[in-house]
Amino acid sequence: MPKPAANSIRSWLITLPALLLSVNAEAVDLRFSGFGDVIYGYTYGKAPDEAAQALFESDGYGANPVNINDGFSITGADFVVIADFSDNMRFLSEINLQAARSASNELELDVERMFVDYTFTPELNIQGGLYFTPIGYFNRFLYSRAWLMNSVQIPGLFEEELNLVPTHTIGLSLYGSRFLDNGHSINYAFSLGNGRAVAPDQAVYARDPSKTKEFTWLFEWIIPGNKDSRIGLSGWMDRISSYQLDNIGDSSSTATATPMELSEVGFNPYLVWNIGQVSVLAEYVYAKQKDELGGLPEKSYSFNGFIAEVALHLQGNRVHPYIRYDRTNLPKDSGPYYGLREDGGDIARVFVPEFDAAMVGIAYDRTVHNRLKVEFIHHFDGVRPSNGILFQSAFGF
């Protein structure tokens, strides 16, 4: 999501404790939690695609590709506050104080979630505000939550700095569960919110200029067992109003740039399966953007990617060896939209590299609040160094 200026960060950090202390604890039940992690990484080897590496160095979106871990680093810390107003109404706010994904010396304040939730019955609930888009599994439950993830690597597929998939929504969501026989249930979610902004890494918090909205939907079958397993299908529809820049490296003022209209449709099937001491996570995304004004070289542009992970859970569910494979496939030259970046009324088209890597490692739950990991990652393609060794201490409370 977009990052406030440094003075806004200081204002948030000064004001938030005062706001919490001003709440009447007798009237509102407050709950507080947080999580974060510390990483040491060592990378070595040449980039598999040296031509793409040169293109990123000349016209990339930052100093480094996102989520490269070399040396000591802090990913940041998330702080979650939940206020229970009544039995069926609550407010949740999640603020992430994080290190910049591609820079080395910046801390940013990122508002991840901020919504009011009304729970009426198991079958019907309403959520309004800023929330994780009800798409897939990883985006809703695991994104940036190293304490819950087996792997160290945040997948590029759901990286909010790239926003290949609309990871967050400002809008209204209806969701619920229908319980079936023998512990099975069907979950659903429908969301209507502000659509994509001029650039994919931005969000429209208020005063949405577009006349269309982003619509997302999700259905999943929950299968009982030692751990809940689920099979789901989700997707979204949107219309993007932005600006056409023909080549990587081009830039323009939004006042004079050529308008661009894209209709977008995406699908996201996923599977989470737990069988005894074995778990499987598989998730696939396909999205297609169609040129509605006829000014682009192609009529449509498609993107796809997937995550596949297999893990064992040993020693009383405390030791978790795993293997994972991630891949993203972008349109040529990142397509007309994914590479757009806007700043102060100026828009530019940058190069966004693809991701193609396998990870193998072990996660160890030292306590219920601390997960230690060691991981080897190998990149088959792209602009990152071909190999890396990572050590992580992830914590939560």
mmCIF file of C-alpha atoms in Angstrom:
data_model
loop_
_atom_site.group_PDB
_atom_site.id
_atom_site.type_symbol
_atom_site.label_atom_id
_atom_site.label_comp_id
_atom_site.label_asym_id
_atom_site.label_seq_id
_atom_site.Cartn_x
_atom_site.Cartn_y
_atom_site.Cartn_z
ATOM 1 C CA MET A 1 0.000 0.000 0.000
ATOM 2 C CA PRO A 2 1.177 3.638 -0.419
ATOM 3 C CA LYS A 3 3.582 4.925 2.240
ATOM 4 C CA PRO A 4 3.093 8.185 4.200
ATOM 5 C CA ALA A 5 5.914 10.697 4.515
ATOM 6 C CA ALA A 6 8.320 10.528 7.431
ATOM 7 C CA ASN A 7 6.525 13.264 9.395
ATOM 8 C CA SER A 8 3.260 11.326 9.034
ATOM 9 C CA ILE A 9 4.983 8.232 10.459
ATOM 10 C CA ARG A 10 6.158 10.202 13.480
ATOM 11 C CA SER A 11 2.644 11.596 13.971
ATOM 12 C CA TRP A 12 1.136 8.099 13.888
ATOM 13 C CA LEU A 13 3.651 6.742 16.383
ATOM 14 C CA ILE A 14 3.059 9.646 18.772
ATOM 15 C CA THR A 15 -0.730 9.687 18.426
ATOM 16 C CA LEU A 16 -1.530 5.968 18.510
ATOM 17 C CA PRO A 17 -0.620 5.312 22.178
ATOM 18 C CA ALA A 18 -2.628 8.368 23.232
ATOM 19 C CA LEU A 19 -5.663 7.125 21.314
ATOM 20 C CA LEU A 20 -5.422 3.702 22.913
ATOM 21 C CA LEU A 21 -5.101 5.164 26.402
ATOM 22 C CA SER A 22 -8.110 7.424 25.833
ATOM 23 C CA VAL A 23 -10.444 4.467 25.202
ATOM 24 C CA ASN A 24 -12.732 3.559 28.092
ATOM 25 C CA ALA A 25 -11.595 -0.004 28.841
ATOM 26 C CA GLU A 26 -14.832 -0.727 30.702
ATOM 27 C CA ALA A 27 -16.894 0.072 27.619
ATOM 28 C CA VAL A 28 -14.652 -1.520 24.985
ATOM 29 C CA ASP A 29 -12.761 -4.808 25.223
ATOM 30 C CA LEU A 30 -9.329 -4.173 23.685
ATOM 31 C CA ARG A 31 -7.026 -6.882 22.385
ATOM 32 C CA PHE A 32 -3.493 -6.319 21.152
ATOM 33 C CA SER A 33 -1.106 -8.544 19.209
ATOM 34 C CA GLY A 34 1.952 -8.265 17.033
ATOM 35 C CA PHE A 35 4.508 -10.170 14.980
ATOM 36 C CA GLY A 36 7.767 -9.649 13.135
ATOM 37 C CA ASP A 37 11.074 -11.273 12.214
ATOM 38 C CA VAL A 38 14.831 -10.844 11.883
ATOM 39 C CA ILE A 39 16.775 -12.324 8.944
ATOM 40 C CA TYR A 40 20.365 -12.989 8.003
ATOM 41 C CA GLY A 41 20.918 -13.811 4.343
ATOM 42 C CA TYR A 42 23.866 -14.579 2.103
ATOM 43 C CA THR A 43 23.496 -14.523 -1.696
ATOM 44 C CA TYR A 44 25.954 -15.729 -4.298
ATOM 45 C CA GLY A 45 26.123 -16.525 -8.002
ATOM 46 C CA LYS A 46 25.258 -14.534 -11.106
ATOM 47 C CA ALA A 47 21.715 -13.616 -12.050
ATOM 48 C CA PRO A 48 20.283 -16.343 -14.347
ATOM 49 C CA ASP A 49 19.047 -13.717 -16.828
ATOM 50 C CA GLU A 50 21.822 -11.148 -17.230
ATOM 51 C CA ALA A 51 19.904 -9.217 -19.916
ATOM 52 C CA ALA A 52 16.954 -8.798 -17.548
ATOM 53 C CA GLN A 53 19.354 -7.800 -14.773
ATOM 54 C CA ALA A 54 20.801 -5.023 -16.959
ATOM 55 C CA LEU A 55 17.275 -3.848 -17.803
ATOM 56 C CA PHE A 56 16.356 -3.756 -14.127
ATOM 57 C CA GLU A 57 19.499 -1.793 -13.267
ATOM 58 C CA SER A 58 18.652 0.822 -15.900
ATOM 59 C CA ASP A 59 14.861 0.984 -15.578
ATOM 60 C CA GLY A 60 13.793 -1.030 -12.526
ATOM 61 C CA TYR A 61 11.340 0.051 -9.833
ATOM 62 C CA GLY A 62 13.956 0.448 -7.072
ATOM 63 C CA ALA A 63 17.541 -0.097 -6.033
ATOM 64 C CA ASN A 64 16.999 -3.854 -5.626
ATOM 65 C CA PRO A 65 14.316 -6.393 -6.529
ATOM 66 C CA VAL A 66 11.885 -6.819 -3.643
ATOM 67 C CA ASN A 67 12.654 -9.279 -0.841
ATOM 68 C CA ILE A 68 16.330 -9.901 -1.520
ATOM 69 C CA ASN A 69 17.957 -10.799 1.800
ATOM 70 C CA ASP A 70 21.690 -10.119 1.941
ATOM 71 C CA GLY A 71 23.245 -9.451 5.344
ATOM 72 C CA PHE A 72 21.234 -8.695 8.458
ATOM 73 C CA SER A 73 17.768 -7.251 7.978
ATOM 74 C CA ILE A 74 14.565 -6.565 9.836
ATOM 75 C CA THR A 75 11.427 -7.119 7.829
ATOM 76 C CA GLY A 76 9.540 -5.007 10.352
ATOM 77 C CA ALA A 77 6.824 -5.467 12.923
ATOM 78 C CA ASP A 78 3.030 -5.585 12.623
ATOM 79 C CA PHE A 79 0.816 -4.310 15.436
ATOM 80 C CA VAL A 80 -2.839 -5.331 15.548
ATOM 81 C CA VAL A 81 -5.475 -3.724 17.775
ATOM 82 C CA ILE A 82 -8.973 -5.192 18.042
ATOM 83 C CA ALA A 83 -11.778 -3.347 19.823
ATOM 84 C CA ASP A 84 -14.868 -5.429 20.659
ATOM 85 C CA PHE A 85 -17.767 -2.969 20.849
ATOM 86 C CA SER A 86 -20.397 -5.651 21.403
ATOM 87 C CA ASP A 87 -20.991 -9.349 20.841
ATOM 88 C CA ASN A 88 -21.455 -8.805 17.108
ATOM 89 C CA MET A 89 -19.435 -5.672 16.318
ATOM 90 C CA ARG A 90 -15.694 -5.079 16.383
ATOM 91 C CA PHE A 91 -13.038 -2.813 14.919
ATOM 92 C CA LEU A 92 -9.618 -4.036 13.753
ATOM 93 C CA SER A 93 -6.571 -2.008 12.822
ATOM 94 C CA GLU A 94 -3.220 -3.420 11.654
ATOM 95 C CA ILE A 95 -0.214 -1.157 11.210
ATOM 96 C CA ASN A 96 3.064 -2.431 9.780
ATOM 97 C CA LEU A 97 6.312 -0.637 10.570
ATOM 98 C CA GLN A 98 8.500 -2.214 7.915
ATOM 99 C CA ALA A 99 11.811 -1.909 6.164
ATOM 100 C CA ALA A 100 11.485 -0.874 2.538
ATOM 101 C CA ARG A 101 11.194 -3.884 0.245
ATOM 102 C CA SER A 102 13.788 -2.692 -2.295
ATOM 103 C CA ALA A 103 15.792 -0.036 -0.419
ATOM 104 C CA SER A 104 18.431 -0.520 2.275
ATOM 105 C CA ASN A 105 17.979 2.470 4.584
ATOM 106 C CA GLU A 106 14.267 3.299 4.781
ATOM 107 C CA LEU A 107 11.531 2.478 7.288
ATOM 108 C CA GLU A 108 7.939 2.852 6.171
ATOM 109 C CA LEU A 109 4.577 2.880 7.894
ATOM 110 C CA ASP A 110 2.050 0.699 6.105
ATOM 111 C CA VAL A 111 -1.615 0.467 7.103
ATOM 112 C CA GLU A 112 -2.501 -3.138 6.272
ATOM 113 C CA ARG A 113 -6.079 -3.335 7.574
ATOM 114 C CA MET A 114 -8.622 -0.983 9.138
ATOM 115 C CA PHE A 115 -12.219 -2.163 9.177
ATOM 116 C CA VAL A 116 -15.436 -2.545 11.122
ATOM 117 C CA ASP A 117 -16.887 -6.050 11.279
ATOM 118 C CA TYR A 118 -20.542 -6.943 11.956
ATOM 119 C CA THR A 119 -21.266 -10.616 12.697
ATOM 120 C CA PHE A 120 -24.965 -11.489 12.612
ATOM 121 C CA THR A 121 -25.118 -15.226 12.002
ATOM 122 C CA PRO A 122 -22.541 -17.795 10.816
ATOM 123 C CA GLU A 123 -24.121 -17.473 7.368
ATOM 124 C CA LEU A 124 -24.107 -13.644 7.090
ATOM 125 C CA ASN A 125 -21.489 -11.113 8.181
ATOM 126 C CA ILE A 126 -20.447 -7.687 6.871
ATOM 127 C CA GLN A 127 -17.013 -6.082 6.832
ATOM 128 C CA GLY A 128 -16.356 -2.503 5.769
ATOM 129 C CA GLY A 129 -13.122 -0.539 5.402
ATOM 130 C CA LEU A 130 -9.618 -1.632 4.380
ATOM 131 C CA TYR A 131 -9.119 -5.414 4.380
ATOM 132 C CA PHE A 132 -7.246 -8.199 2.637
ATOM 133 C CA THR A 133 -9.002 -8.890 -0.646
ATOM 134 C CA PRO A 134 -10.887 -12.196 -0.323
ATOM 135 C CA ILE A 135 -8.806 -13.888 -3.020
ATOM 136 C CA GLY A 136 -7.106 -17.247 -2.562
ATOM 137 C CA TYR A 137 -5.485 -18.555 0.612
ATOM 138 C CA PHE A 138 -2.004 -17.057 0.900
ATOM 139 C CA ASN A 139 -3.173 -13.462 0.565
ATOM 140 C CA ARG A 140 -5.738 -13.814 3.344
ATOM 141 C CA PHE A 141 -3.841 -15.890 5.907
ATOM 142 C CA LEU A 142 -0.086 -16.003 5.322
ATOM 143 C CA TYR A 143 1.085 -12.886 3.518
ATOM 144 C CA SER A 144 4.040 -11.299 5.385
ATOM 145 C CA ARG A 145 3.326 -13.469 8.430
ATOM 146 C CA ALA A 146 6.653 -15.223 8.816
ATOM 147 C CA TRP A 147 5.581 -16.600 12.192
ATOM 148 C CA LEU A 148 2.914 -18.711 10.431
ATOM 149 C CA MET A 149 4.761 -19.460 7.187
ATOM 150 C CA ASN A 150 7.135 -22.372 6.741
ATOM 151 C CA SER A 151 9.315 -20.615 4.161
ATOM 152 C CA VAL A 152 11.181 -17.350 4.619
ATOM 153 C CA GLN A 153 10.307 -16.045 1.153
ATOM 154 C CA ILE A 154 7.302 -13.751 0.619
ATOM 155 C CA PRO A 155 5.887 -14.841 -2.757
ATOM 156 C CA GLY A 156 6.094 -12.349 -5.603
ATOM 157 C CA LEU A 157 2.646 -13.501 -6.630
ATOM 158 C CA PHE A 158 1.115 -11.728 -3.614
ATOM 159 C CA GLU A 159 3.768 -9.058 -2.988
ATOM 160 C CA GLU A 160 1.859 -5.819 -2.326
ATOM 161 C CA GLU A 161 4.733 -3.668 -3.644
ATOM 162 C CA LEU A 162 4.057 -5.254 -7.056
ATOM 163 C CA ASN A 163 0.307 -5.867 -6.612
ATOM 164 C CA LEU A 164 0.099 -8.277 -9.523
ATOM 165 C CA VAL A 165 -3.010 -9.481 -7.702
ATOM 166 C CA PRO A 166 -5.153 -6.833 -5.929
ATOM 167 C CA THR A 167 -4.028 -7.719 -2.396
ATOM 168 C CA HIS A 168 -6.056 -5.088 -0.497
ATOM 169 C CA THR A 169 -9.535 -3.648 -0.920
ATOM 170 C CA ILE A 170 -11.190 -0.498 0.375
ATOM 171 C CA GLY A 171 -14.883 -1.332 0.309
ATOM 172 C CA LEU A 172 -17.545 -3.650 1.673
ATOM 173 C CA SER A 173 -17.477 -7.444 1.999
ATOM 174 C CA LEU A 174 -20.220 -9.986 2.747
ATOM 175 C CA TYR A 175 -18.998 -13.327 4.028
ATOM 176 C CA GLY A 176 -20.178 -16.380 5.922
ATOM 177 C CA SER A 177 -20.178 -20.146 6.403
ATOM 178 C CA ARG A 178 -22.757 -22.832 5.837
ATOM 179 C CA PHE A 179 -22.163 -25.853 8.050
ATOM 180 C CA LEU A 180 -22.777 -29.307 6.558
ATOM 181 C CA ASP A 181 -22.738 -32.835 7.913
ATOM 182 C CA ASN A 182 -19.702 -34.402 9.644
ATOM 183 C CA GLY A 183 -17.920 -31.113 10.274
ATOM 184 C CA HIS A 184 -17.750 -29.983 6.646
ATOM 185 C CA SER A 185 -18.680 -26.430 5.701
ATOM 186 C CA ILE A 186 -18.833 -24.056 2.742
ATOM 187 C CA ASN A 187 -17.340 -20.569 3.097
ATOM 188 C CA TYR A 188 -18.156 -17.681 0.786
ATOM 189 C CA ALA A 189 -17.160 -14.036 0.378
ATOM 190 C CA PHE A 190 -18.288 -11.246 -1.955
ATOM 191 C CA SER A 191 -16.477 -7.918 -1.994
ATOM 192 C CA LEU A 192 -17.216 -4.609 -3.719
ATOM 193 C CA GLY A 193 -14.632 -1.856 -3.441
ATOM 194 C CA ASN A 194 -12.555 0.852 -5.051
ATOM 195 C CA GLY A 195 -10.799 -0.485 -8.106
ATOM 196 C CA ARG A 196 -7.146 -0.410 -9.001
ATOM 197 C CA ALA A 197 -5.399 2.962 -8.999
ATOM 198 C CA VAL A 198 -3.417 4.615 -11.790
ATOM 199 C CA ALA A 199 -0.398 2.487 -10.781
ATOM 200 C CA PRO A 200 -0.646 -1.072 -9.381
ATOM 201 C CA ASP A 201 1.322 -0.315 -6.189
ATOM 202 C CA GLN A 202 -1.175 2.372 -5.146
ATOM 203 C CA ALA A 203 -4.642 2.246 -3.597
ATOM 204 C CA VAL A 204 -7.640 4.590 -3.705
ATOM 205 C CA TYR A 205 -8.506 5.274 -0.069
ATOM 206 C CA ALA A 206 -11.112 7.979 -0.757
ATOM 207 C CA ARG A 207 -12.707 10.008 -3.561
ATOM 208 C CA ASP A 208 -12.490 7.242 -6.142
ATOM 209 C CA PRO A 209 -12.482 8.908 -9.591
ATOM 210 C CA SER A 210 -13.465 5.747 -11.495
ATOM 211 C CA LYS A 211 -17.082 4.946 -12.256
ATOM 212 C CA THR A 212 -16.598 1.206 -11.899
ATOM 213 C CA LYS A 213 -15.747 -0.898 -8.859
ATOM 214 C CA GLU A 214 -13.671 -3.972 -8.211
ATOM 215 C CA PHE A 215 -15.788 -7.062 -7.553
ATOM 216 C CA THR A 216 -14.258 -10.168 -5.968
ATOM 217 C CA TRP A 217 -15.760 -13.499 -4.988
ATOM 218 C CA LEU A 218 -14.652 -16.634 -3.170
ATOM 219 C CA PHE A 219 -16.087 -20.080 -2.424
ATOM 220 C CA GLU A 220 -14.259 -22.759 -0.462
ATOM 221 C CA TRP A 221 -15.045 -26.192 0.922
ATOM 222 C CA ILE A 222 -13.659 -26.771 4.410
ATOM 223 C CA ILE A 223 -12.747 -30.414 5.081
ATOM 224 C CA PRO A 224 -12.335 -31.408 8.760
ATOM 225 C CA GLY A 225 -9.404 -33.400 10.041
ATOM 226 C CA ASN A 226 -6.295 -33.095 12.140
ATOM 227 C CA LYS A 227 -6.003 -29.609 10.652
ATOM 228 C CA ASP A 228 -8.612 -28.008 8.466
ATOM 229 C CA SER A 229 -8.101 -28.635 4.781
ATOM 230 C CA ARG A 230 -9.807 -26.593 2.106
ATOM 231 C CA ILE A 231 -10.388 -26.422 -1.627
ATOM 232 C CA GLY A 232 -11.344 -23.054 -3.038
ATOM 233 C CA LEU A 233 -11.955 -20.959 -6.104
ATOM 234 C CA SER A 234 -11.869 -17.170 -6.145
ATOM 235 C CA GLY A 235 -11.624 -14.375 -8.671
ATOM 236 C CA TRP A 236 -12.083 -10.711 -9.434
ATOM 237 C CA MET A 237 -13.292 -8.263 -12.083
ATOM 238 C CA ASP A 238 -12.212 -4.655 -12.475
ATOM 239 C CA ARG A 239 -11.796 -1.826 -14.962
ATOM 240 C CA ILE A 240 -8.525 0.089 -14.800
ATOM 241 C CA SER A 241 -8.241 3.755 -15.789
ATOM 242 C CA SER A 242 -4.600 4.722 -16.261
ATOM 243 C CA TYR A 243 -2.156 6.085 -18.835
ATOM 244 C CA GLN A 244 -0.422 4.551 -21.835
ATOM 245 C CA LEU A 245 3.368 4.555 -21.981
ATOM 246 C CA ASP A 246 4.715 2.593 -24.924
ATOM 247 C CA ASN A 247 8.159 1.535 -23.715
ATOM 248 C CA ILE A 248 10.071 0.728 -20.533
ATOM 249 C CA GLY A 249 11.830 3.890 -19.403
ATOM 250 C CA ASP A 250 9.148 6.246 -20.788
ATOM 251 C CA SER A 251 7.686 8.880 -18.467
ATOM 252 C CA SER A 252 5.112 11.643 -18.732
ATOM 253 C CA SER A 253 2.913 13.990 -16.768
ATOM 254 C CA THR A 254 -0.544 12.577 -16.101
ATOM 255 C CA ALA A 255 -1.927 15.877 -17.423
ATOM 256 C CA THR A 256 -0.616 15.163 -20.925
ATOM 257 C CA ALA A 257 -0.274 11.351 -21.027
ATOM 258 C CA THR A 258 -2.504 9.268 -23.296
ATOM 259 C CA PRO A 259 -5.419 7.682 -21.367
ATOM 260 C CA MET A 260 -5.620 3.882 -21.135
ATOM 261 C CA GLU A 261 -8.603 1.717 -20.176
ATOM 262 C CA LEU A 262 -8.210 -1.964 -19.307
ATOM 263 C CA SER A 263 -10.869 -4.459 -18.276
ATOM 264 C CA GLU A 264 -9.409 -7.074 -15.942
ATOM 265 C CA VAL A 265 -10.603 -10.563 -15.041
ATOM 266 C CA GLY A 266 -8.736 -12.906 -12.712
ATOM 267 C CA PHE A 267 -9.159 -16.434 -11.312
ATOM 268 C CA ASN A 268 -7.424 -18.007 -8.315
ATOM 269 C CA PRO A 269 -8.010 -21.715 -7.488
ATOM 270 C CA TYR A 270 -6.193 -23.121 -4.457
ATOM 271 C CA LEU A 271 -5.780 -26.228 -2.333
ATOM 272 C CA VAL A 272 -4.686 -26.667 1.282
ATOM 273 C CA TRP A 273 -4.497 -30.333 2.294
ATOM 274 C CA ASN A 274 -3.376 -31.786 5.623
ATOM 275 C CA ILE A 275 -2.950 -35.572 5.839
ATOM 276 C CA GLY A 276 -1.475 -36.677 9.141
ATOM 277 C CA GLN A 277 2.031 -35.269 9.276
ATOM 278 C CA VAL A 278 2.027 -34.010 5.676
ATOM 279 C CA SER A 279 0.607 -30.733 4.376
ATOM 280 C CA VAL A 280 0.268 -29.484 0.821
ATOM 281 C CA LEU A 281 -0.342 -25.907 -0.336
ATOM 282 C CA ALA A 282 -0.997 -25.198 -4.011
ATOM 283 C CA GLU A 283 -2.276 -21.957 -5.479
ATOM 284 C CA TYR A 284 -2.604 -20.700 -9.056
ATOM 285 C CA VAL A 285 -3.490 -17.262 -10.433
ATOM 286 C CA TYR A 286 -4.486 -16.252 -13.940
ATOM 287 C CA ALA A 287 -5.411 -12.709 -14.956
ATOM 288 C CA LYS A 288 -6.249 -11.138 -18.299
ATOM 289 C CA GLN A 289 -6.324 -7.423 -19.105
ATOM 290 C CA LYS A 290 -8.147 -6.304 -22.260
ATOM 291 C CA ASP A 291 -7.524 -3.018 -24.068
ATOM 292 C CA GLU A 292 -10.828 -1.127 -24.177
ATOM 293 C CA LEU A 293 -9.669 1.933 -26.163
ATOM 294 C CA GLY A 294 -7.755 0.167 -28.944
ATOM 295 C CA GLY A 295 -4.543 2.127 -28.513
ATOM 296 C CA LEU A 296 -2.235 -0.647 -27.303
ATOM 297 C CA PRO A 297 -0.108 -2.927 -29.517
ATOM 298 C CA GLU A 298 -2.025 -6.028 -28.357
ATOM 299 C CA LYS A 299 -5.728 -6.529 -27.701
ATOM 300 C CA SER A 300 -5.108 -8.289 -24.385
ATOM 301 C CA TYR A 301 -2.334 -9.171 -21.936
ATOM 302 C CA SER A 302 -2.259 -12.145 -19.579
ATOM 303 C CA PHE A 303 -0.399 -12.959 -16.385
ATOM 304 C CA ASN A 304 -0.162 -16.201 -14.432
ATOM 305 C CA GLY A 305 1.742 -17.657 -11.525
ATOM 306 C CA PHE A 306 1.615 -20.349 -8.885
ATOM 307 C CA ILE A 307 2.918 -21.519 -5.503
ATOM 308 C CA ALA A 308 3.384 -25.166 -4.528
ATOM 309 C CA GLU A 309 4.678 -26.300 -1.126
ATOM 310 C CA VAL A 310 4.945 -29.669 0.609
ATOM 311 C CA ALA A 311 5.862 -29.820 4.309
ATOM 312 C CA LEU A 312 6.269 -32.474 6.990
ATOM 313 C CA HIS A 313 5.315 -31.846 10.619
ATOM 314 C CA LEU A 314 7.428 -33.878 13.022
ATOM 315 C CA GLN A 315 8.469 -34.063 16.676
ATOM 316 C CA GLY A 316 5.055 -33.206 18.058
ATOM 317 C CA ASN A 317 4.356 -30.692 15.280
ATOM 318 C CA ARG A 318 7.419 -28.593 16.154
ATOM 319 C CA VAL A 319 9.808 -29.439 13.271
ATOM 320 C CA HIS A 320 8.708 -28.619 9.723
ATOM 321 C CA PRO A 321 10.979 -29.571 6.803
ATOM 322 C CA TYR A 322 9.553 -28.240 3.523
ATOM 323 C CA ILE A 323 10.133 -27.684 -0.166
ATOM 324 C CA ARG A 324 8.453 -24.921 -2.170
ATOM 325 C CA TYR A 325 8.397 -23.662 -5.749
ATOM 326 C CA ASP A 326 7.178 -20.217 -6.895
ATOM 327 C CA ARG A 327 6.794 -18.825 -10.387
ATOM 328 C CA THR A 328 5.341 -15.691 -11.977
ATOM 329 C CA ASN A 329 4.902 -15.213 -15.728
ATOM 330 C CA LEU A 330 4.380 -11.593 -16.787
ATOM 331 C CA PRO A 331 3.460 -10.159 -20.183
ATOM 332 C CA LYS A 332 6.328 -8.967 -22.380
ATOM 333 C CA ASP A 333 8.099 -5.940 -20.846
ATOM 334 C CA SER A 334 5.851 -6.285 -17.769
ATOM 335 C CA GLY A 335 2.774 -5.408 -19.825
ATOM 336 C CA PRO A 336 1.128 -1.978 -20.134
ATOM 337 C CA TYR A 337 0.000 -1.768 -16.469
ATOM 338 C CA TYR A 338 2.119 -3.819 -14.027
ATOM 339 C CA GLY A 339 5.198 -1.637 -14.628
ATOM 340 C CA LEU A 340 3.518 1.746 -14.130
ATOM 341 C CA ARG A 341 4.628 3.914 -11.183
ATOM 342 C CA GLU A 342 3.167 7.339 -10.342
ATOM 343 C CA ASP A 343 4.635 10.061 -8.153
ATOM 344 C CA GLY A 344 3.306 13.599 -7.744
ATOM 345 C CA GLY A 345 1.472 13.724 -11.049
ATOM 346 C CA ASP A 346 4.310 12.147 -13.052
ATOM 347 C CA ILE A 347 3.983 8.593 -14.346
ATOM 348 C CA ALA A 348 6.718 6.267 -15.563
ATOM 349 C CA ARG A 349 6.941 2.749 -16.938
ATOM 350 C CA VAL A 350 9.541 0.523 -15.255
ATOM 351 C CA PHE A 351 10.728 -3.048 -15.623
ATOM 352 C CA VAL A 352 9.257 -5.636 -13.215
ATOM 353 C CA PRO A 353 11.171 -8.938 -13.281
ATOM 354 C CA GLU A 354 9.590 -12.364 -13.138
ATOM 355 C CA PHE A 355 10.181 -14.802 -10.274
ATOM 356 C CA ASP A 356 11.193 -18.445 -10.738
ATOM 357 C CA ALA A 357 12.729 -20.153 -7.711
ATOM 358 C CA ALA A 358 12.713 -23.243 -5.487
ATOM 359 C CA MET A 359 13.211 -23.216 -1.726
ATOM 360 C CA VAL A 360 14.083 -26.009 0.669
ATOM 361 C CA GLY A 361 14.422 -25.610 4.406
ATOM 362 C CA ILE A 362 13.419 -26.446 7.964
ATOM 363 C CA ALA A 363 11.272 -24.441 10.363
ATOM 364 C CA TYR A 364 11.515 -25.159 14.083
ATOM 365 C CA ASP A 365 9.010 -23.938 16.666
ATOM 366 C CA ARG A 366 11.248 -23.171 19.620
ATOM 367 C CA THR A 367 8.204 -21.902 21.565
ATOM 368 C CA VAL A 368 4.623 -21.047 20.618
ATOM 369 C CA HIS A 369 5.864 -17.475 20.091
ATOM 370 C CA ASN A 370 9.076 -18.126 18.137
ATOM 371 C CA ARG A 371 9.772 -19.981 14.886
ATOM 372 C CA LEU A 372 13.367 -20.439 13.680
ATOM 373 C CA LYS A 373 14.151 -21.231 10.038
ATOM 374 C CA VAL A 374 17.056 -22.063 7.771
ATOM 375 C CA GLU A 375 16.447 -22.053 4.010
ATOM 376 C CA PHE A 376 18.302 -22.479 0.742
ATOM 377 C CA ILE A 377 16.836 -20.743 -2.322
ATOM 378 C CA HIS A 378 17.809 -21.243 -5.965
ATOM 379 C CA HIS A 379 16.599 -18.938 -8.738
ATOM 380 C CA PHE A 380 16.181 -20.621 -12.117
ATOM 381 C CA ASP A 381 15.480 -17.346 -13.936
ATOM 382 C CA GLY A 382 15.274 -13.622 -13.287
ATOM 383 C CA VAL A 383 17.475 -10.838 -11.971
ATOM 384 C CA ARG A 384 18.285 -12.030 -8.443
ATOM 385 C CA PRO A 385 21.551 -13.828 -7.543
ATOM 386 C CA SER A 386 21.145 -17.491 -8.411
ATOM 387 C CA ASN A 387 21.552 -18.810 -4.837
ATOM 388 C CA GLY A 388 20.898 -17.727 -1.294
ATOM 389 C CA ILE A 389 21.081 -19.072 2.259
ATOM 390 C CA LEU A 390 18.682 -17.553 4.793
ATOM 391 C CA PHE A 391 18.306 -17.699 8.565
ATOM 392 C CA GLN A 392 15.198 -16.261 10.170
ATOM 393 C CA SER A 393 13.783 -15.794 13.648
ATOM 394 C CA ALA A 394 10.055 -15.081 13.392
ATOM 395 C CA PHE A 395 8.015 -14.154 16.455
ATOM 396 C CA GLY A 396 4.449 -13.333 17.374
ATOM 397 C CA PHE A 397 2.236 -12.748 20.369
#
